[in-house]
Structure formats: structure tokens, C-alpha cells
Amino acid sequence: MWHGRGVRWRRVLVRGPSMSPTLRDGDVVLVTFGAVARPGDLVLVRWPARPGQLSVKRAVGEKNGAWAVHSDNPYGSTDSRELGPAEVLGVVRARLWPSPRRFR
């Protein structure tokens, strides 16, 4: 689905415990592709070290176009502390299911 000036929205299924308690395994979120990320945003990322893996993480800081991102649950997953900077593909705007909630 396209919205506005070339911004694309897509539903994404969250897998794993890395963003608990903010997001849980099985949650469905709405991601805006092409949006500008800010520190603190929940973001959908791709890792250069694992190009086939997409992850939802929290944006920490940007340097030279790459982002440091962390898990809300540091014991439930890997993040930039282990994998290095990530490429931000989109910003999570809302949880659609099971309990709808907007994110900044």
C-alpha cells in the first residue's frame, strides 16, 4: 500500500522475544518504509552480516547512514552490540494486533 509522497506501509509479523516487553512474539506491527528514523524509534532493520534476516529493534544513533540499534530485551536477541551497525528499512508506527497501540 502506498501513502503520501512515495512512503509505503506494510504489516510485519514480530518473531522472537528481543523487543519484549514493548513487542512480543506474534505481534503484528505497521511499518512505514521510506520514513526518517530518529533515536528512540522502533525500526525494521537489515544486517550486512546477515542480509537475509530482518529484525525489529530500537534505534540508538546514526553515523554515516548506518544505525546502532538495540533490543529492548538484551537477553533475548543479538543487536548492534554483536552484529554492528544496521540498515534501517522502515519505522514501526503502530502495533495492529493483538492490542493496538501507536508509537511515536
Coordinates of C-alpha atoms in Angstrom, one line a residue:
M1 CA 0.0 0.0 0.0
W2 CA 1.4 3.4 -0.9
H3 CA 0.7 6.5 1.1
G4 CA 1.7 10.1 0.6
R5 CA 5.0 11.0 -1.2
G6 CA 6.4 7.6 -2.0
V7 CA 6.0 6.3 1.5
R8 CA 5.0 2.6 1.7
W9 CA 3.2 0.9 4.6
R10 CA 3.4 -2.8 5.3
R11 CA 2.3 -5.1 8.1
V12 CA 5.1 -7.1 9.7
L13 CA 4.9 -10.1 12.0
V14 CA 7.2 -9.9 15.0
R15 CA 9.1 -13.1 15.8
G16 CA 11.1 -13.8 19.0
P17 CA 11.5 -12.1 22.4
S18 CA 14.1 -9.4 21.5
M19 CA 11.7 -6.5 21.9
S20 CA 9.8 -7.7 25.0
P21 CA 8.0 -6.1 26.8
T22 CA 7.3 -3.5 24.1
L23 CA 6.6 -6.1 21.4
R24 CA 6.1 -9.8 21.8
D25 CA 6.4 -12.8 19.6
G26 CA 3.3 -12.9 17.3
D27 CA 2.5 -9.2 17.4
V28 CA 1.7 -7.5 14.1
V29 CA 3.1 -4.0 13.5
L30 CA 2.7 -1.4 10.8
V31 CA 6.0 -0.3 9.3
T32 CA 6.5 2.9 7.2
F33 CA 9.2 2.3 4.6
G34 CA 11.0 5.4 3.4
A35 CA 10.4 7.3 6.7
V36 CA 13.2 9.0 8.5
A37 CA 14.2 7.3 11.7
R38 CA 15.1 9.1 14.9
P39 CA 16.8 7.8 18.1
G40 CA 14.3 6.0 20.2
D41 CA 12.1 4.9 17.3
L42 CA 11.3 1.2 16.7
V43 CA 12.7 0.3 13.4
L44 CA 12.8 -2.6 10.9
V45 CA 16.5 -3.3 10.0
R46 CA 18.7 -5.5 7.9
W47 CA 22.2 -6.6 8.9
P48 CA 25.1 -6.5 6.5
A49 CA 26.4 -9.6 8.3
R50 CA 23.0 -11.4 7.9
P51 CA 21.4 -9.9 4.7
G52 CA 18.5 -12.4 4.7
Q53 CA 17.4 -11.5 8.3
L54 CA 15.1 -8.7 9.1
S55 CA 14.7 -7.5 12.7
V56 CA 12.7 -5.0 14.7
K57 CA 14.9 -3.1 17.1
R58 CA 15.2 0.3 18.8
A59 CA 17.2 3.0 17.0
V60 CA 20.0 4.3 19.2
G61 CA 22.1 6.5 16.9
E62 CA 23.1 7.1 13.3
K63 CA 26.6 7.5 11.8
N64 CA 27.4 7.7 8.1
G65 CA 24.0 6.2 7.1
A66 CA 24.2 3.2 9.4
W67 CA 22.3 2.8 12.7
A68 CA 23.2 1.4 16.0
V69 CA 20.1 -0.5 17.2
H70 CA 19.4 -2.3 20.4
S71 CA 16.9 -4.9 21.7
D72 CA 14.6 -3.9 24.5
N73 CA 15.3 -7.3 25.9
P74 CA 19.1 -7.6 25.8
Y75 CA 19.0 -11.2 26.9
G76 CA 16.6 -12.3 24.1
S77 CA 18.5 -11.5 21.0
T78 CA 21.5 -10.0 19.3
D79 CA 21.7 -6.4 18.2
S80 CA 24.4 -3.8 17.1
R81 CA 26.5 -4.7 20.2
E82 CA 27.2 -8.0 18.5
L83 CA 26.4 -7.5 14.8
G84 CA 27.5 -3.9 14.3
P85 CA 25.5 -1.2 12.5
A86 CA 22.3 -2.0 10.7
E87 CA 20.5 -0.6 7.7
V88 CA 17.1 0.9 8.7
L89 CA 14.4 -0.1 6.2
G90 CA 11.4 1.5 7.9
V91 CA 9.9 2.9 11.1
V92 CA 7.4 1.0 13.2
R93 CA 4.3 3.3 13.6
A94 CA 1.9 1.1 15.5
R95 CA 1.1 -2.3 16.8
L96 CA -2.0 -3.6 15.0
W97 CA -2.6 -6.9 16.8
P98 CA -3.3 -8.1 19.4
S99 CA -3.7 -4.8 21.3
P100 CA -3.5 -1.8 19.0
R101 CA -1.1 0.9 20.1
R102 CA 0.6 3.8 18.3
F103 CA 4.3 4.5 18.6
R104 CA 5.8 8.0 18.1

